[in-house]
Coordinates of C-alpha atoms in Angstrom, one line a residue:
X1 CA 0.0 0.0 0.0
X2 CA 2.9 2.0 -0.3
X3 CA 2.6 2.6 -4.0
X4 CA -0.9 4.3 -4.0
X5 CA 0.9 7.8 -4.3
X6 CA 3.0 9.2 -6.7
X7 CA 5.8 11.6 -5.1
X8 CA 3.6 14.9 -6.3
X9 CA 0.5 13.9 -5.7
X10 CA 1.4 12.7 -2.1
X11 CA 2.9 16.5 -1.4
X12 CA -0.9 17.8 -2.9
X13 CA -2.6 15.8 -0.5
X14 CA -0.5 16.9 2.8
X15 CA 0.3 20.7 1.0
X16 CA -4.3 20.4 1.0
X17 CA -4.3 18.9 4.2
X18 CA -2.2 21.3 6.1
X19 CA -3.9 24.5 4.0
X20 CA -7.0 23.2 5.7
X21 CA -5.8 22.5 9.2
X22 CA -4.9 25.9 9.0
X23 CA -7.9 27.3 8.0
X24 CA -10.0 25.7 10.3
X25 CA -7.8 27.0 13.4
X26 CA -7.8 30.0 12.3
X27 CA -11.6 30.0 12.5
X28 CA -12.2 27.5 15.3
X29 CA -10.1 30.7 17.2
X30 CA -11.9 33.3 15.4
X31 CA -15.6 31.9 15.9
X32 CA -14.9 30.0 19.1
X33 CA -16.4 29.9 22.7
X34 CA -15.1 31.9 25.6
X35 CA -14.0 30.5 28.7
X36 CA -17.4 30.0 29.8
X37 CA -18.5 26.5 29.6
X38 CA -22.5 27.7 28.8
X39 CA -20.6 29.6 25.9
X40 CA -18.5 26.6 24.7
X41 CA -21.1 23.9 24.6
X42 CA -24.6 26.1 23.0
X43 CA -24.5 29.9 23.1
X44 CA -22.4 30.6 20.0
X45 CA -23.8 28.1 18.1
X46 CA -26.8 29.7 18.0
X47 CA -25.3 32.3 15.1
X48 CA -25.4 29.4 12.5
X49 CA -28.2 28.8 10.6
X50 CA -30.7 25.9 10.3
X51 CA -29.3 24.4 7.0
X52 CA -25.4 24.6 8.8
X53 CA -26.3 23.1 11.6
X54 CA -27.8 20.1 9.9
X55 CA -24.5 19.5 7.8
X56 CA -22.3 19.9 10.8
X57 CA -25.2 16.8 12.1
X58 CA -24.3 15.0 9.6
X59 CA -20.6 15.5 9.5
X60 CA -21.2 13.7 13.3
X61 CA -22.4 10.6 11.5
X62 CA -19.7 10.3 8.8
X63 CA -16.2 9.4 10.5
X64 CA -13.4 7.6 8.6
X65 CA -13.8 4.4 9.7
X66 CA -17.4 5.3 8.1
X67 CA -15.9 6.0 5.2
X68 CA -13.4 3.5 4.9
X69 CA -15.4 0.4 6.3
X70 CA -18.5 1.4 4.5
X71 CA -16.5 1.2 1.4
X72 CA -14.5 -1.6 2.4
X73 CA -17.9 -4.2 3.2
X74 CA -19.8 -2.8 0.1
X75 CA -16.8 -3.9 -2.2
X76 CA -15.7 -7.0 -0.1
X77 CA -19.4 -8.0 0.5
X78 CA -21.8 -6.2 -1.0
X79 CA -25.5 -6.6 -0.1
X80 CA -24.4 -6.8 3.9
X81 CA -22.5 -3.5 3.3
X82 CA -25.8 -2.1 2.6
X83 CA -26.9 -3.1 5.3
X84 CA -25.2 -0.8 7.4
X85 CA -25.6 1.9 5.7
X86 CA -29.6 1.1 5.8
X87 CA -29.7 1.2 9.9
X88 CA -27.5 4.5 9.9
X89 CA -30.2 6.2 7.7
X90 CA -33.3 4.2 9.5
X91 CA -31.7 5.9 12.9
X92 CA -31.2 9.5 11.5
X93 CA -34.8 9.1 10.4
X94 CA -35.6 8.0 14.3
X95 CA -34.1 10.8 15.2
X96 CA -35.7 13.6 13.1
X97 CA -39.2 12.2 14.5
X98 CA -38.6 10.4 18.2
X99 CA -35.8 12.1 19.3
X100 CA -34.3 15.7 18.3
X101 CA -37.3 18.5 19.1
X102 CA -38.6 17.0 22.2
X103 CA -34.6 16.8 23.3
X104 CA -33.5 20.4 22.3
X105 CA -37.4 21.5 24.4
X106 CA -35.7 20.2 28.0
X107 CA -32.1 19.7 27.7
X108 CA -30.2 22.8 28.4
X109 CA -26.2 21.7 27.8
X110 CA -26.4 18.1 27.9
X111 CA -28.4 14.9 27.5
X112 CA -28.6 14.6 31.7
X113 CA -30.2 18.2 31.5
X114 CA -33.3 16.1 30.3
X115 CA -33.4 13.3 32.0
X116 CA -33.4 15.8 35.4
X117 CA -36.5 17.9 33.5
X118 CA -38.2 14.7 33.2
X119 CA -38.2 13.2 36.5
X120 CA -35.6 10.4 35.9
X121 CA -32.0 12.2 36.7
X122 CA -30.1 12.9 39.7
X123 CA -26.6 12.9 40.8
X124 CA -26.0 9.4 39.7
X125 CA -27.8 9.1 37.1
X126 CA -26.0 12.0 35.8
X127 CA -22.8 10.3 36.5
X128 CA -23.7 7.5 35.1
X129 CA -24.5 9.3 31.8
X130 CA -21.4 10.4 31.7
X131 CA -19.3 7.6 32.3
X132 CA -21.2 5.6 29.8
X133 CA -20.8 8.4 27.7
X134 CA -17.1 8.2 27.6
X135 CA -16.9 4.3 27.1
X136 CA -18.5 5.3 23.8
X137 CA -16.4 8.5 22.6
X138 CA -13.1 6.8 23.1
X139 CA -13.6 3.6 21.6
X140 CA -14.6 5.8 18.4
X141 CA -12.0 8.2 18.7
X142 CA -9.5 5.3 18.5
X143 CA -10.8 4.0 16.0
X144 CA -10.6 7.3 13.7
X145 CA -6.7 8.0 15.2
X146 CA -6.2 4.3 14.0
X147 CA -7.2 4.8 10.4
X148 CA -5.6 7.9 9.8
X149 CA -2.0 7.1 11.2
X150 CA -2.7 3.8 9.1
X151 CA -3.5 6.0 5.9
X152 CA -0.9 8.7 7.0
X153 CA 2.1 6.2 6.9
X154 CA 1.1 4.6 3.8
X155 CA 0.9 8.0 2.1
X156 CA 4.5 9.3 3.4
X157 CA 5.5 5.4 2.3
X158 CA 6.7 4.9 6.3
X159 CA 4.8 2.1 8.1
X160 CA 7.7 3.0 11.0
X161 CA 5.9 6.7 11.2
X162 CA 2.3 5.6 11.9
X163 CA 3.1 6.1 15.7
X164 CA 4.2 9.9 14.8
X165 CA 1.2 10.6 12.7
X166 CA -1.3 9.2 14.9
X167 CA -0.3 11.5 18.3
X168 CA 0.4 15.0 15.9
X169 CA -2.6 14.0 14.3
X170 CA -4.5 13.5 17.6
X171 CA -2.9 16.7 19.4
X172 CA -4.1 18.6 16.7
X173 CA -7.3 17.8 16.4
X174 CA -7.6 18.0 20.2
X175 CA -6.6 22.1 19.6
X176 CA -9.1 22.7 17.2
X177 CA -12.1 21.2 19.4
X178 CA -10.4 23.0 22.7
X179 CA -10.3 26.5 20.7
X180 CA -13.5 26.3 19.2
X181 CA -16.5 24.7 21.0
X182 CA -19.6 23.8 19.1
X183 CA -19.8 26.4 17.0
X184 CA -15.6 26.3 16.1
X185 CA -16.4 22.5 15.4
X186 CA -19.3 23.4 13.1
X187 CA -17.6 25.5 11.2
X188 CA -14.8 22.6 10.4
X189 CA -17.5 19.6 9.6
X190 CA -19.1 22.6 7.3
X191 CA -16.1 22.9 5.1
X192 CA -15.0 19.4 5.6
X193 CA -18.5 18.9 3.9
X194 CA -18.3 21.2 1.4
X195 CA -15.0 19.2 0.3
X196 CA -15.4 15.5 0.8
X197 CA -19.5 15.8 -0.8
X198 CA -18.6 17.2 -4.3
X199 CA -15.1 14.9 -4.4
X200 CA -17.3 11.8 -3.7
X201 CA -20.3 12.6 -6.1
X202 CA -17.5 13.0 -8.9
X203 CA -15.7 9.8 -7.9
X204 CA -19.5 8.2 -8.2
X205 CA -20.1 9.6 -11.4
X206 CA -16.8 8.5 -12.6
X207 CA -17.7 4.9 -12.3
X208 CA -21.1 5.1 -13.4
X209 CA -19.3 6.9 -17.1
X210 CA -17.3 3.8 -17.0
X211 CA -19.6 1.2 -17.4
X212 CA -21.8 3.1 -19.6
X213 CA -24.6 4.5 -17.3
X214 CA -25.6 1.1 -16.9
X215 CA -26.5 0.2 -13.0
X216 CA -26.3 -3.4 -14.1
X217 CA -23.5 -4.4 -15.8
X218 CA -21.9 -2.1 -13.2
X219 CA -23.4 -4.4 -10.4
X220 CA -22.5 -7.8 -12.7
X221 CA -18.9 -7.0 -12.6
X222 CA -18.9 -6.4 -9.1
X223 CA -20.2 -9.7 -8.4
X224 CA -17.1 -11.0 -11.0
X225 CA -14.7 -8.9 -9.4
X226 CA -15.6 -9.3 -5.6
X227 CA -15.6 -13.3 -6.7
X228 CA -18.3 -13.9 -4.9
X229 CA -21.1 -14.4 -8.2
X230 CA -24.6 -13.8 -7.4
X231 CA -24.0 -14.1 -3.9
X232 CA -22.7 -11.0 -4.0
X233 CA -26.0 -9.3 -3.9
X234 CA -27.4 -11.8 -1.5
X235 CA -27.1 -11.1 2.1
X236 CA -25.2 -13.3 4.0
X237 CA -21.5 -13.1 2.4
X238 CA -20.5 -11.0 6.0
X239 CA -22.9 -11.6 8.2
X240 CA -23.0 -15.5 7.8
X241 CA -25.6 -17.7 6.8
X242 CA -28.1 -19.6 8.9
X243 CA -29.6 -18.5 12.6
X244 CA -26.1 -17.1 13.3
X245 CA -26.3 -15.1 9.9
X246 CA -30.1 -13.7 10.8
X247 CA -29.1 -12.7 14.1
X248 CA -26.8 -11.1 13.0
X249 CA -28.1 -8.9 10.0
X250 CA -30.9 -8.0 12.3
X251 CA -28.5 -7.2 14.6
X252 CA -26.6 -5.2 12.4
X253 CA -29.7 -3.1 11.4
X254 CA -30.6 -2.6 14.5
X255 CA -28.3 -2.1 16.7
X256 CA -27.0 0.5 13.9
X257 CA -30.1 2.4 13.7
X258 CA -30.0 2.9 17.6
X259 CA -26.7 3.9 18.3
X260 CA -26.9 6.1 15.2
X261 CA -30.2 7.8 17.1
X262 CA -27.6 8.0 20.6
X263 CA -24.8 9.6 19.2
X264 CA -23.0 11.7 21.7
X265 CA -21.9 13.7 18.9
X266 CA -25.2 13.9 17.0
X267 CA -27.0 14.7 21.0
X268 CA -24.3 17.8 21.3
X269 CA -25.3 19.2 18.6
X270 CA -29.7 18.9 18.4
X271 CA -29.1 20.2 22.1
X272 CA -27.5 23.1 20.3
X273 CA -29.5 24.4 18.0
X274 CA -31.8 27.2 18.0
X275 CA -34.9 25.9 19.4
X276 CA -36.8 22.8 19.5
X277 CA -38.6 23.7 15.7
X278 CA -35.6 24.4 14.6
X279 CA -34.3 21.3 15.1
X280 CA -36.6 19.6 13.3
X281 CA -35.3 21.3 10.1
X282 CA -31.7 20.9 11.0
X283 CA -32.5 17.2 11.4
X284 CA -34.3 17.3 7.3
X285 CA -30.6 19.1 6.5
X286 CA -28.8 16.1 8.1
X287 CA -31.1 13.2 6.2
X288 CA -30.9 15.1 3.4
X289 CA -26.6 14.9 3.7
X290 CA -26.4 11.8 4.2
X291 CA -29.0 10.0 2.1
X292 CA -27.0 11.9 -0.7
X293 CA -23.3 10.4 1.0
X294 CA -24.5 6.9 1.6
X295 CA -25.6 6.9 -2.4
X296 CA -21.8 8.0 -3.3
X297 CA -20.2 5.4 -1.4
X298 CA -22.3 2.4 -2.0
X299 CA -21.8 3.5 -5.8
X300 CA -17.9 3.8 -4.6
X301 CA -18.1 0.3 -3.0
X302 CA -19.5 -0.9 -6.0
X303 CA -17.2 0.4 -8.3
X304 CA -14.4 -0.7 -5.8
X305 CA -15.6 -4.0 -6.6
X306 CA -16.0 -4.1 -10.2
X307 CA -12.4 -2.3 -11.1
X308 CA -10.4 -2.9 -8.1
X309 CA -11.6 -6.4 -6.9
X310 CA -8.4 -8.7 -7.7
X311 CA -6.2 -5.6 -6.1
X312 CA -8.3 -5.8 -2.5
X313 CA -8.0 -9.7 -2.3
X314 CA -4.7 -10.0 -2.7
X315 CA -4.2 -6.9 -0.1
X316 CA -6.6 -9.1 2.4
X317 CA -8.9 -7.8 5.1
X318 CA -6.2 -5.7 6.2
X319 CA -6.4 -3.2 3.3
X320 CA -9.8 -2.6 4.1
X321 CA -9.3 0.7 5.1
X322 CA -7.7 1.9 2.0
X323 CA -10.2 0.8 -0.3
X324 CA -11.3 4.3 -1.4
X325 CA -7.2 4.7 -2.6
X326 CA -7.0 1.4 -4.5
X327 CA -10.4 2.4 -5.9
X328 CA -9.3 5.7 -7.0
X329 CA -6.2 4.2 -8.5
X330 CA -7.9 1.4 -10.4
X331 CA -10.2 4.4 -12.1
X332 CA -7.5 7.1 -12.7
X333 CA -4.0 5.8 -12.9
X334 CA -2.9 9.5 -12.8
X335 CA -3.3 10.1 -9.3
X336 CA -5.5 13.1 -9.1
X337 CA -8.2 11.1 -7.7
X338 CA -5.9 9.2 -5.3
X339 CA -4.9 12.3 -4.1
X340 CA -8.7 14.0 -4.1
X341 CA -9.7 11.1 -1.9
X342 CA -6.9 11.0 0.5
X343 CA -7.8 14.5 1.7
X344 CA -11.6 13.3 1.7
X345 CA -9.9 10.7 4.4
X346 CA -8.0 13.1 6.3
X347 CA -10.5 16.0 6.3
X348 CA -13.3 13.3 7.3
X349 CA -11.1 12.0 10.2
X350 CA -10.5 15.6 11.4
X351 CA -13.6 17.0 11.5
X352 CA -14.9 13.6 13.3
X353 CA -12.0 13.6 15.9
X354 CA -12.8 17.0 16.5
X355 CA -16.4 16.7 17.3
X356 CA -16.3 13.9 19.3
X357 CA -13.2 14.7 21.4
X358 CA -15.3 18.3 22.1
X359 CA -18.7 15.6 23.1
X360 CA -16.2 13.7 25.4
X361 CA -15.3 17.0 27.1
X362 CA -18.7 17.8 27.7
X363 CA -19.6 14.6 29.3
X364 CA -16.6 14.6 31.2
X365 CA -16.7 18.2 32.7
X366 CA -20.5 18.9 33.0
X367 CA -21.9 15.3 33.7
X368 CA -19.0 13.7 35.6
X369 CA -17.3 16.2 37.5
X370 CA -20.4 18.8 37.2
X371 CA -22.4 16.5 39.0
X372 CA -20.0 16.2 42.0
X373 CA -19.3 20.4 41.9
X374 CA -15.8 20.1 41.0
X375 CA -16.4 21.8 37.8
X376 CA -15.4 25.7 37.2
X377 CA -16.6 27.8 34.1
X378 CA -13.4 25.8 32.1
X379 CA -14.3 22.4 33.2
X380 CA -15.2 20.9 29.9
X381 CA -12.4 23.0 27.7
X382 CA -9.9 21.1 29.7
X383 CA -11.6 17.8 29.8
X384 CA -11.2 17.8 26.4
X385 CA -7.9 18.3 26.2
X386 CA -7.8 15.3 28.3
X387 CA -9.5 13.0 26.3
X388 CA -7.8 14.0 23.2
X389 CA -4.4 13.0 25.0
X390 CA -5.7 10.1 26.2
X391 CA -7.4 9.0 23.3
X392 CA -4.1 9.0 21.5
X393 CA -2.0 7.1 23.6
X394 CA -5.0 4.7 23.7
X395 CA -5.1 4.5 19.6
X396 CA -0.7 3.8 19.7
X397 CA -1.4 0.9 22.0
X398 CA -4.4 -0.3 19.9
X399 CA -3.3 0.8 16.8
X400 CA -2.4 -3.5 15.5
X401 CA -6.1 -4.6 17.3
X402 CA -8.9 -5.7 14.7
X403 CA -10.2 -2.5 14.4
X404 CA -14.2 -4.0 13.8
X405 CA -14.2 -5.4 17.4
X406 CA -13.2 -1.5 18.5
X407 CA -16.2 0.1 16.4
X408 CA -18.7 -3.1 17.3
X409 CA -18.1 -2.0 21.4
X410 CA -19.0 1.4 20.7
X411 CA -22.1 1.0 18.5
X412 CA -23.5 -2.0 21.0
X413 CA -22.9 0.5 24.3
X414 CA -24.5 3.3 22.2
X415 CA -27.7 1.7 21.0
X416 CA -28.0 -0.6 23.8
X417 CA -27.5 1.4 26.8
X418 CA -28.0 5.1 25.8
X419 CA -30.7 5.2 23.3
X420 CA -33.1 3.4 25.8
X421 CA -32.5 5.6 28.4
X422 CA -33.3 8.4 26.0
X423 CA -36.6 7.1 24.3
X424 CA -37.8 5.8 27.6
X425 CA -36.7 9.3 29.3
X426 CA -38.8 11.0 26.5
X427 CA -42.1 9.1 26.6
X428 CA -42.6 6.8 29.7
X429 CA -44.1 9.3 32.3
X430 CA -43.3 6.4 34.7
X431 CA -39.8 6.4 33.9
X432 CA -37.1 6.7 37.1
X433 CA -33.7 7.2 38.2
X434 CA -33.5 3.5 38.9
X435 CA -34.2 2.3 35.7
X436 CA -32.4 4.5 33.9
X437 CA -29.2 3.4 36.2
X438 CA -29.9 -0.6 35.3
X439 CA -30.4 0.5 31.9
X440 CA -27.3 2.0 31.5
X441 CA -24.7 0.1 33.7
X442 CA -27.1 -3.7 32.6
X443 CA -27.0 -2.9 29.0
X444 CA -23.0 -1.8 29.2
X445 CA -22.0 -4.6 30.7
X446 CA -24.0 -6.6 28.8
X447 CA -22.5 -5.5 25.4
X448 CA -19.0 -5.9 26.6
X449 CA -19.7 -9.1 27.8
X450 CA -21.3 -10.5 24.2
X451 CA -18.4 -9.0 22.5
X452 CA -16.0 -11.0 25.4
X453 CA -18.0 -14.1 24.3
X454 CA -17.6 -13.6 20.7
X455 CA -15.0 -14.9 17.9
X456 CA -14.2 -11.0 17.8
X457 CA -12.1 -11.3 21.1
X458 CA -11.2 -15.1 20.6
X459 CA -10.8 -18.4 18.6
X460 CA -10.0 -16.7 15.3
X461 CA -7.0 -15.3 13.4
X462 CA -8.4 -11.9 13.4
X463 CA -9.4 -12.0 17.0
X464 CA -7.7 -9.9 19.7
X465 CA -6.6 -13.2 21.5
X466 CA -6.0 -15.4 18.6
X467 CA -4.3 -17.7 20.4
X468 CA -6.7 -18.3 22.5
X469 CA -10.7 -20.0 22.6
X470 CA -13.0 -18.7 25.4
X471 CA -16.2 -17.8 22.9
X472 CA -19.4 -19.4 23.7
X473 CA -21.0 -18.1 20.6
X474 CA -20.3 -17.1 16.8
X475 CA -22.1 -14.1 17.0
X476 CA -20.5 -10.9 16.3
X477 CA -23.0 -8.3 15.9
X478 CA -25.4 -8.6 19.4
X479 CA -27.5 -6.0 18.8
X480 CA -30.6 -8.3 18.7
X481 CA -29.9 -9.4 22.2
X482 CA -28.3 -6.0 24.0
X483 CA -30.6 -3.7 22.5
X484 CA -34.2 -5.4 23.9
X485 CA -32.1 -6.0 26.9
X486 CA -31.2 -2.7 27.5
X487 CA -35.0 -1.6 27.4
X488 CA -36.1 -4.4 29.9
X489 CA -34.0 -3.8 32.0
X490 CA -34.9 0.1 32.2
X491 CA -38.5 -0.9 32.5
X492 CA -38.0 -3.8 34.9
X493 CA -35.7 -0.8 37.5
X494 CA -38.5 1.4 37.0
X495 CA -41.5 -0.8 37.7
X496 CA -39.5 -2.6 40.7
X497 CA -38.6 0.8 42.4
X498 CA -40.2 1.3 45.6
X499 CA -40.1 5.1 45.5
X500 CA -42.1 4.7 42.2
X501 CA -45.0 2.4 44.2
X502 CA -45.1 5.1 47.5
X503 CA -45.1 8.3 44.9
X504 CA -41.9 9.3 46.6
X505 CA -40.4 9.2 43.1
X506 CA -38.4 12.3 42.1
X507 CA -39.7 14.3 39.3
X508 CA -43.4 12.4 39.2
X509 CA -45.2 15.9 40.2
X510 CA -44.8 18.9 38.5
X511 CA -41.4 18.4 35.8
X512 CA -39.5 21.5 34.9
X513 CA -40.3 23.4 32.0
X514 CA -37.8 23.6 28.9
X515 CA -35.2 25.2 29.1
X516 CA -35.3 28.0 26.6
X517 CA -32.1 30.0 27.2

């Protein structure tokens, strides 16, 4: 993979990439917070309009390892690539209707701020929040670091310099979210946006010139090319055939669709937005992005397929995450669309890092320590900074791990623990601090445990412990099992809580009234 670049176009794609780090300083420190943590997380925000915000939502949805695995399963696999894509756009559709006015109406700067106005918070609960908050930022924020050192050495040609890449990489990032708040960070997914759409469309239409206009002789040589014949549009090639295989597309769809709806990122920023009908057109903004990107890169995995199929099996699974650069070199040998969707890569993965780091922040400083008083006005400013550092020395020490088992714990935690909490918080009247505590500590340790139990952590080449068998199971995508579980076990802490039977539960009189600030 150290051949994807020619000497010039490798020093376009870093002279692009540094232009733009650059840039979005500049503005992260022009249109940034103060040092008030009220300022950093919604105030500012406020000055962007409907249609920004809901790109800057959907820049929260589309990370790298989006990009890259998205791709990667579409060519590899085809239909079960889909498939993910499907629950990501089945959850942003959730959202718009369940989840993003009634949340901006009674959350103030966080996520907690609702569950207090509805009668189900409270010191722990709030804690809790934010703990299981975290276990879900960092696991994606490795995974982003990962793929970008990964793609960063390849492009300088110096597997010995991923280490390098991935901690500048990471400590910049880290600035940008520090020095800008939400609406610094919106500004950066904005023009990442405004790059990475129109470079995608034209790789899209690229492939569709190449085989004629024709959808289906451009699907009929992905199936030759992937190897896989007909069952390339069958589902089943990723997820496995039989009980095993249904479990786990359901799973797939599923658990997708609710972690996508849970998004700390995605949360931030509905919380930030004008007001509660204005969030409802920032969420038709968001749809609207990413039913348009999800159409690029399945036509991109496709096409992957078709022209660079022999290329990605002889690379392995390993190469997965540069399937958008073999693609591009298969369709133009020149380079200039190598080097168009490298900086799609690196752009993606900085805009993403940045966002989530700045979510990570907030959870840590206003839900974590907020809860206990220990925060000041700065509190999530430097918790960010934090979790930045943190999450890089974490993504160095993970950066050889299987990065699918990474991204599987955080979508499981995320759609089996938090969006639960959320729905139930939302529309069960009866719902209490108890049950959202068993909901959110149950369902956490729940997923970690399915993953534990799975050939992702054991029995397998690709496993974390390869040389070892403790699995009990072949599933790998549990999101049929932790996401129901997750909801009874919110309902059964709520019914079984004795405050809730004596009245004594707090909240269940008169709830507080949005917050409108």
């Amino acid at each position: 993979m150290t051949t994807l670049l020619d000497p010039s176009s490798r020093s376009l794609v870093f002279a692009v990439f540094s232009v733009f780090v650059v840039i979005c300083l500049m503005l992260c420190i022009v249109t940034g917070a103060d040092e008030d943590d009220r300022a950093l997380v919604r105030s500012d925000s406020r000055r962007l309009r409907s249609w920004q915000q809901g790109i800057a939502m959907g820049g929260d949805t589309t990370t790298v390892a989006t990009v890259t695995v998205l791709v990667g399963m579409v060519a590899a696999f085809g239909f079960d690539g889909l498939g993910v894509m499907l629950g990501s756009l089945i959850g942003v559709m959730l959202l718009l209707v369940l989840i993003i006015e009634p949340l901006r109406g009674h959350a103030s700067l966080t996520a907690a701020d609702m569950l207090d106005a509805r009668g189900s918070g409270g010191p722990a609960v709030r804690v809790s929040w934010g703990v299981v908050t975290l276990l879900v930022c960092f696991p994606l924020l490795v995974v982003q670091l990962v793929v970008v050192g990964n793609v960063a050495a390849a492009l300088v040609g110096q597997p010995g310099v991923r280490t390098g890449c991935i901690v500048v990489i990471g400590c910049v990032m880290t600035a940008l979210a520090v020095s800008g708040g939400i609406r610094g960070t919106g500004v950066v997914m904005i023009a990442k946006s405004a790059i990475a759409l129109p470079v995608l469309v034209v790789a899209a239409v690229l492939v569709l010139v190449r085989f004629g206009g024709d959808p289906g002789r451009l699907l009929d040589a992905a199936a030759h090319g992937s190897r896989m014949g007909e069952a390339y549009l069958r589902p089943g090639g990723y997820t496995g055939e039989g009980w095993v295989g249904a479990v786990n597309r359901i799973g797939q769809t599923f658990g997708m669709s609710m972690a996508t709806l849970a998004m700390p990122a995605v949360l931030m920023r509905a919380i930030s937005t004008k007001s509660p009908r204005g969030a409802r057109t920032v969420g038709r903004w968001m749809l609207g992005e990413l039913t348009l990107l999800y159409g690029t890169l399945a036509v991109v995995g496709v096409g992957a397929a078709a022209l660079a199929g022999e290329a990605l099996r002889e690379a392995g699974p390993a190469a997965q995450v540069f399937t958008p650069l073999v693609f591009g070199r298969a369709l133009d040998s020149g380079g200039v669309l190598v080097a168009a969707l490298a900086c799609v890569l690196f752009l993606t993965a900085l805009a993403a890092v940045v966002d989530v780091t700045l979510a990570a922040g907030i959870a840590l400083g206003r839900d974590v320590l907020g809860a206990s008083g220990k925060a000041d006005g700065a509190a999530s400013r430097w918790s960010a900074a934090l979790t930045g550092a943190v999450s890089a020395v974490a993504a160095v020490v993970a950066a050889d791990w299987n990065l699918v088992v990474v991204s599987t714990l955080w979508l499981a935690v995320c759609g089996a623990a938090l969006a639960p909490v959320l729905l139930y918080a939302l529309y069960w009247p009866g719902f209490t601090a108890r049950g959202a505590l068993w909901c959110l500590w149950g369902a956490t340790v729940l997923s970690i445990v399915a993953l534990a139990l799975s050939p992702y952590a054991s029995g397998t080449p690709e496993s974390i412990f390869p040389e070892h068998d403790f699995r009990v199971w072949d599933v790998t995508i549990p999101g049929l099992v932790t996401v129901p579980a997750g909801f009874l076990l919110g309902w059964l802490g709520s019914v079984t809580d004795p405050r809730r039977a004596a009245g004594d539960v707090p909240g269940s009189g008169r709830r507080r009234e949005p917050d409108t600030v």
